[in-house]
CSV table of C-alpha atoms in Angstrom, one decimal:
chain,number,residue,atom,x,y,z
A,1,MET,CA,75.3,124.1,94.3
A,2,ARG,CA,74.3,122.1,91.3
A,3,ARG,CA,71.3,119.8,91.3
A,4,PHE,CA,71.3,116.6,89.3
A,5,PRO,CA,67.7,115.2,89.3
A,6,ILE,CA,67.1,111.5,88.9
A,7,GLY,CA,66.9,110.8,85.1
A,8,SER,CA,69.1,113.6,84.1
A,9,PRO,CA,72.2,112.9,82.0
A,10,ILE,CA,74.5,113.7,84.9
A,11,ALA,CA,72.7,111.3,87.2
A,12,GLY,CA,72.9,108.6,84.6
A,13,LEU,CA,76.6,109.3,84.2
A,14,LEU,CA,77.1,108.9,87.9
A,15,VAL,CA,75.4,105.5,87.9
A,16,ALA,CA,77.6,104.5,85.0
A,17,ILE,CA,80.8,105.7,86.7
A,18,LEU,CA,79.9,103.7,89.8
A,19,ALA,CA,79.5,100.6,87.7
A,20,GLY,CA,83.1,101.0,86.3
A,21,LEU,CA,84.9,101.9,89.5
A,22,ALA,CA,86.3,98.5,90.1
A,23,ALA,CA,88.2,98.6,86.8
A,24,LEU,CA,89.6,102.0,87.6
A,25,LEU,CA,90.9,100.7,90.9
A,26,ALA,CA,92.5,97.7,89.2
A,27,GLY,CA,94.4,100.1,86.9
A,28,LEU,CA,95.5,102.2,89.9
A,29,ALA,CA,96.8,99.0,91.6
A,30,ALA,CA,98.9,98.3,88.6
A,31,CYS,CA,100.5,101.6,88.3
A,32,GLY,CA,87.1,131.2,121.6
A,33,GLU,CA,83.6,130.4,123.3
A,34,PRO,CA,81.9,127.5,121.7
A,35,ASP,CA,78.8,128.3,119.6
A,36,GLU,CA,75.4,127.2,121.0
A,37,ALA,CA,74.8,123.7,119.8
A,38,PRO,CA,72.0,123.4,117.2
A,39,ALA,CA,69.0,121.2,117.7
A,40,ASP,CA,70.2,119.1,114.8
A,41,PRO,CA,73.9,118.2,115.3
A,42,LEU,CA,74.4,117.9,111.5
A,43,ALA,CA,72.9,121.4,110.8
A,44,ARG,CA,75.6,123.7,109.4
A,45,GLU,CA,75.3,127.3,108.4
A,46,ASP,CA,78.9,127.7,107.3
A,47,SER,CA,80.6,126.4,104.2
A,48,LEU,CA,83.9,124.8,103.3
A,49,PRO,CA,86.6,127.1,101.9
A,50,LEU,CA,86.9,125.1,98.7
A,51,THR,CA,87.7,126.8,95.5
A,52,ALA,CA,86.9,126.0,91.8
A,53,ARG,CA,90.6,125.6,91.2
A,54,ALA,CA,91.5,122.4,89.3
A,55,LEU,CA,93.1,119.6,91.3
A,56,PRO,CA,96.6,118.4,90.2
A,57,ALA,CA,95.9,115.6,87.8
A,58,GLY,CA,97.9,112.4,87.5
A,59,THR,CA,99.1,109.5,89.6
A,60,PHE,CA,101.5,109.6,92.5
A,61,SER,CA,102.5,107.6,95.6
A,62,LEU,CA,103.3,108.1,99.3
A,63,VAL,CA,105.1,105.6,101.4
A,64,SER,CA,104.6,105.0,105.1
A,65,ASP,CA,107.1,104.6,107.9
A,66,ILE,CA,105.9,101.0,108.3
A,67,GLY,CA,106.6,100.1,104.7
A,68,ASP,CA,103.2,100.4,103.0
A,69,THR,CA,102.6,102.2,99.7
A,70,LEU,CA,99.6,104.4,99.1
A,71,ARG,CA,98.8,105.2,95.4
A,72,PHE,CA,96.6,108.1,94.3
A,73,ARG,CA,95.1,109.1,91.0
A,74,VAL,CA,93.2,112.3,90.0
A,75,SER,CA,91.3,112.1,86.7
A,76,PRO,CA,89.3,115.1,85.4
A,77,ALA,CA,86.2,114.0,83.6
A,78,GLY,CA,84.2,116.9,82.2
A,79,GLU,CA,82.0,118.4,84.9
A,80,THR,CA,83.3,115.9,87.4
A,81,ILE,CA,86.7,114.7,88.8
A,82,ILE,CA,87.5,111.1,89.8
A,83,LEU,CA,89.7,110.7,92.8
A,84,ALA,CA,91.1,107.2,93.6
A,85,ARG,CA,93.4,105.7,96.2
A,86,TYR,CA,94.8,102.2,96.6
A,87,ARG,CA,96.7,100.7,99.5
A,88,ARG,CA,98.1,97.2,99.8
A,89,ALA,CA,99.3,96.0,103.2
A,90,ALA,CA,100.1,92.7,104.8
A,91,GLY,CA,96.5,92.3,105.9
A,92,GLY,CA,94.9,93.0,102.5
A,93,VAL,CA,93.9,95.7,100.1
A,94,ASP,CA,92.0,98.9,100.8
A,95,SER,CA,90.8,100.9,97.7
A,96,ALA,CA,88.5,103.8,97.3
A,97,VAL,CA,87.1,106.1,94.5
A,98,ALA,CA,85.1,109.3,94.8
A,99,VAL,CA,83.4,111.2,92.0
A,100,ILE,CA,83.1,114.9,92.8
A,101,ASP,CA,81.7,118.1,91.2
A,102,ALA,CA,84.6,119.8,89.4
A,103,GLU,CA,83.6,123.3,90.5
A,104,SER,CA,82.1,122.9,94.0
A,105,LYS,CA,84.1,119.8,94.9
A,106,ALA,CA,80.9,118.3,96.5
A,107,PRO,CA,80.7,114.5,96.5
A,108,LEU,CA,78.5,112.9,93.9
A,109,ALA,CA,79.3,109.2,94.4
A,110,SER,CA,81.9,107.0,96.1
A,111,PHE,CA,83.0,103.4,96.2
A,112,ARG,CA,85.2,101.6,98.7
A,113,ARG,CA,86.4,98.0,98.9
A,114,ILE,CA,88.4,96.3,101.6
A,115,HIS,CA,89.7,92.9,100.7
A,116,THR,CA,91.2,90.5,103.2
A,117,ALA,CA,91.7,86.7,103.5
A,118,ASP,CA,88.2,86.5,104.8
A,119,GLY,CA,86.7,88.1,101.7
A,120,SER,CA,85.6,91.5,100.4
A,121,VAL,CA,83.3,94.2,101.8
A,122,THR,CA,82.2,97.1,99.7
A,123,ALA,CA,80.4,100.4,100.3
A,124,GLU,CA,78.8,102.4,97.5
A,125,LEU,CA,77.3,105.9,98.0
A,126,LEU,CA,75.2,107.8,95.4
A,127,TYR,CA,74.5,111.3,96.6
A,128,GLY,CA,71.4,113.4,96.1
A,129,ARG,CA,71.6,117.2,95.9
A,130,GLY,CA,70.4,120.1,98.1
A,131,PHE,CA,71.1,121.7,101.5
A,132,ASP,CA,69.5,118.8,103.4
A,133,GLY,CA,70.9,116.1,101.0
A,134,GLN,CA,70.7,112.3,101.3
A,135,ALA,CA,72.8,109.5,99.9
A,136,ARG,CA,71.9,106.0,99.0
A,137,LEU,CA,74.3,103.6,100.8
A,138,THR,CA,74.8,100.0,99.5
A,139,LEU,CA,76.8,97.7,101.7
A,140,THR,CA,77.9,94.3,100.3
A,141,ALA,CA,79.7,91.6,102.4
A,142,PRO,CA,80.0,87.8,102.3
A,143,GLN,CA,76.9,87.7,104.5
A,144,GLY,CA,74.7,89.6,102.0
A,145,ARG,CA,73.7,93.0,100.7
A,146,GLN,CA,72.0,95.9,102.5
A,147,GLU,CA,70.7,99.3,101.4
A,148,ASP,CA,70.0,102.4,103.4
A,149,ASN,CA,69.4,106.2,103.0
A,150,ILE,CA,71.6,108.4,105.1
A,151,ARG,CA,71.4,112.2,105.7
A,152,THR,CA,74.3,114.2,104.3
A,153,PRO,CA,73.5,117.9,105.1
A,154,TYR,CA,75.6,120.5,103.4
A,155,PRO,CA,78.5,121.0,103.6
A,156,ALA,CA,79.7,117.4,103.4
A,157,LEU,CA,82.8,115.6,102.4
A,158,ASP,CA,83.1,111.9,101.6
A,159,ALA,CA,86.0,110.0,103.3
A,160,ALA,CA,87.0,108.7,99.8
A,161,GLN,CA,87.7,112.3,98.5
A,162,LEU,CA,90.1,113.0,101.3
A,163,PRO,CA,92.9,114.0,101.3
A,164,LEU,CA,93.1,114.8,97.6
A,165,VAL,CA,90.3,117.4,97.6
A,166,LEU,CA,92.3,119.5,100.1
A,167,SER,CA,94.4,120.8,97.2
A,168,ALA,CA,91.4,123.0,96.4
A,169,LEU,CA,91.3,124.7,99.8
A,170,HIS,CA,91.6,128.5,100.0
A,171,PHE,CA,94.9,129.1,101.7
A,172,GLY,CA,94.7,132.9,102.1
A,173,ALA,CA,94.9,132.8,105.9
A,174,PRO,CA,94.5,130.4,108.8
A,175,ASP,CA,90.9,129.3,109.1
A,176,THR,CA,88.7,126.7,110.7
A,177,ALA,CA,85.6,125.1,109.0
A,178,SER,CA,83.0,122.7,110.1
A,179,PHE,CA,81.4,120.1,107.9
A,180,ASN,CA,79.7,116.7,107.9
A,181,TYR,CA,82.1,113.7,107.4
A,182,ILE,CA,80.6,110.7,105.5
A,183,ALA,CA,82.6,107.6,106.4
A,184,SER,CA,82.4,104.7,103.9
A,185,PHE,CA,80.8,102.0,106.0
A,186,GLU,CA,78.8,104.1,108.4
A,187,LYS,CA,75.0,104.8,108.3
A,188,GLU,CA,75.3,108.4,109.6
A,189,ALA,CA,77.3,111.5,109.0
A,190,PHE,CA,79.7,112.8,111.7
A,191,PRO,CA,80.4,116.4,112.7
A,192,ALA,CA,84.0,117.3,111.7
A,193,ARG,CA,86.4,120.2,111.6
A,194,LEU,CA,89.2,121.3,109.3
A,195,GLU,CA,91.9,123.5,110.7
A,196,ILE,CA,93.8,125.3,108.0
A,197,GLY,CA,97.1,126.5,109.3
A,198,ALA,CA,99.7,129.0,108.3
A,199,LEU,CA,102.7,128.4,106.0
A,200,VAL,CA,105.3,126.1,107.7
A,201,SER,CA,108.4,124.1,106.7
A,202,LEU,CA,107.7,120.5,105.7
A,203,PRO,CA,108.9,118.2,108.5
A,204,GLY,CA,111.5,115.6,107.9
A,205,ASN,CA,111.3,111.9,108.9
A,206,GLU,CA,113.1,112.2,112.2
A,207,PRO,CA,111.3,110.8,115.3
A,208,VAL,CA,110.8,114.4,116.5
A,209,PRO,CA,109.8,116.3,113.3
A,210,ALA,CA,112.1,119.3,112.6
A,211,PRO,CA,111.8,122.0,109.9
A,212,SER,CA,113.9,120.5,107.1
A,213,GLY,CA,111.9,120.8,103.8
A,214,PRO,CA,110.0,123.1,101.5
A,215,ALA,CA,107.2,125.5,102.5
A,216,ALA,CA,103.8,123.9,102.9
A,217,PHE,CA,100.4,124.5,104.4
A,218,ARG,CA,99.4,122.3,107.3
A,219,VAL,CA,95.8,121.1,107.5
A,220,ARG,CA,94.3,119.2,110.5
A,221,LEU,CA,91.2,117.0,110.3
A,222,ARG,CA,89.3,116.2,113.5
A,223,VAL,CA,86.3,113.9,113.5
A,224,SER,CA,84.8,111.4,116.0
A,225,GLY,CA,88.1,110.7,117.8
A,226,LEU,CA,90.1,110.6,114.6
A,227,GLU,CA,92.8,113.2,113.9
A,228,GLU,CA,94.9,113.5,110.7
A,229,ARG,CA,97.4,116.1,109.6
A,230,TYR,CA,98.2,117.0,106.0
A,231,TRP,CA,100.9,119.1,104.4
A,232,LEU,CA,100.2,120.6,101.0
A,233,ALA,CA,102.7,122.4,98.8
A,234,ALA,CA,102.8,126.2,99.2
A,235,GLU,CA,102.7,126.7,95.4
A,236,PRO,CA,99.6,125.9,93.3
A,237,PRO,CA,98.3,123.4,92.5
A,238,HIS,CA,99.1,122.6,96.2
A,239,ARG,CA,100.0,118.9,95.8
A,240,LEU,CA,99.8,116.6,98.8
A,241,LEU,CA,103.3,116.1,100.3
A,242,ARG,CA,102.8,114.3,103.5
A,243,PHE,CA,100.2,113.2,106.0
A,244,GLU,CA,100.0,111.7,109.5
A,245,GLU,CA,97.4,109.4,110.9
A,246,THR,CA,97.9,110.3,114.5
A,247,THR,CA,95.5,107.7,115.8
A,248,ARG,CA,97.6,104.9,114.3
A,249,ASN,CA,100.9,106.8,114.6
A,250,VAL,CA,101.6,106.3,110.9
A,251,THR,CA,103.3,108.9,108.7
A,252,TRP,CA,103.1,109.0,104.8
A,253,THR,CA,105.7,110.9,102.8
A,254,LEU,CA,106.8,111.2,99.2
A,255,PRO,CA,109.3,108.4,98.3
């Protein structure tokens, strides 16, 4: 895994990218037996089956069965990739950006803003490097600003890079992988699992999903009571076709 020490050109680039994320978001809006538990619940010896394959670049949208629109953008930027998503709903706007390493897909920085009638809250994360990594978390709300260091042991994924980074998964065979999930407004990482399924037919929009579409790989995320299911196209570059938020019972599909 690459290391970007403080003061290096890449570290400076990340700081500069964080400073410009709000503008990018504005543009997007416009357009068996269990293993013995380790002493440290965040300690992981395995790794995520993510490849160096390029993510499908460009902008696309998904729509929900409750009428919301979710916009995504993937922007290659040299040794990094910028992933953005934007959702406007009746209650406000939720937008997020992640900067990731183009080869390893490890998170380097992220920014999330939730804006409602009561004002905006934001979370910025700037990641360090290494097996036992840390990230600097900055939370900003109408009540003030707070900074903390949080542990982000390898392997880790930032909530802001999901689900777009899943296009880089190795889909050779069904697999299960453990990792540490970094939620935008939380001061700790959460143990999480990805379940990579076999090739299936993409479900339709009927109340009881039935095989009715093209072939796709189904991926399931489980973390801290949250479960989400994603369908990615069988053919490279494995574009996101559909996902379900089972805890909210919301389904997102291509328009």
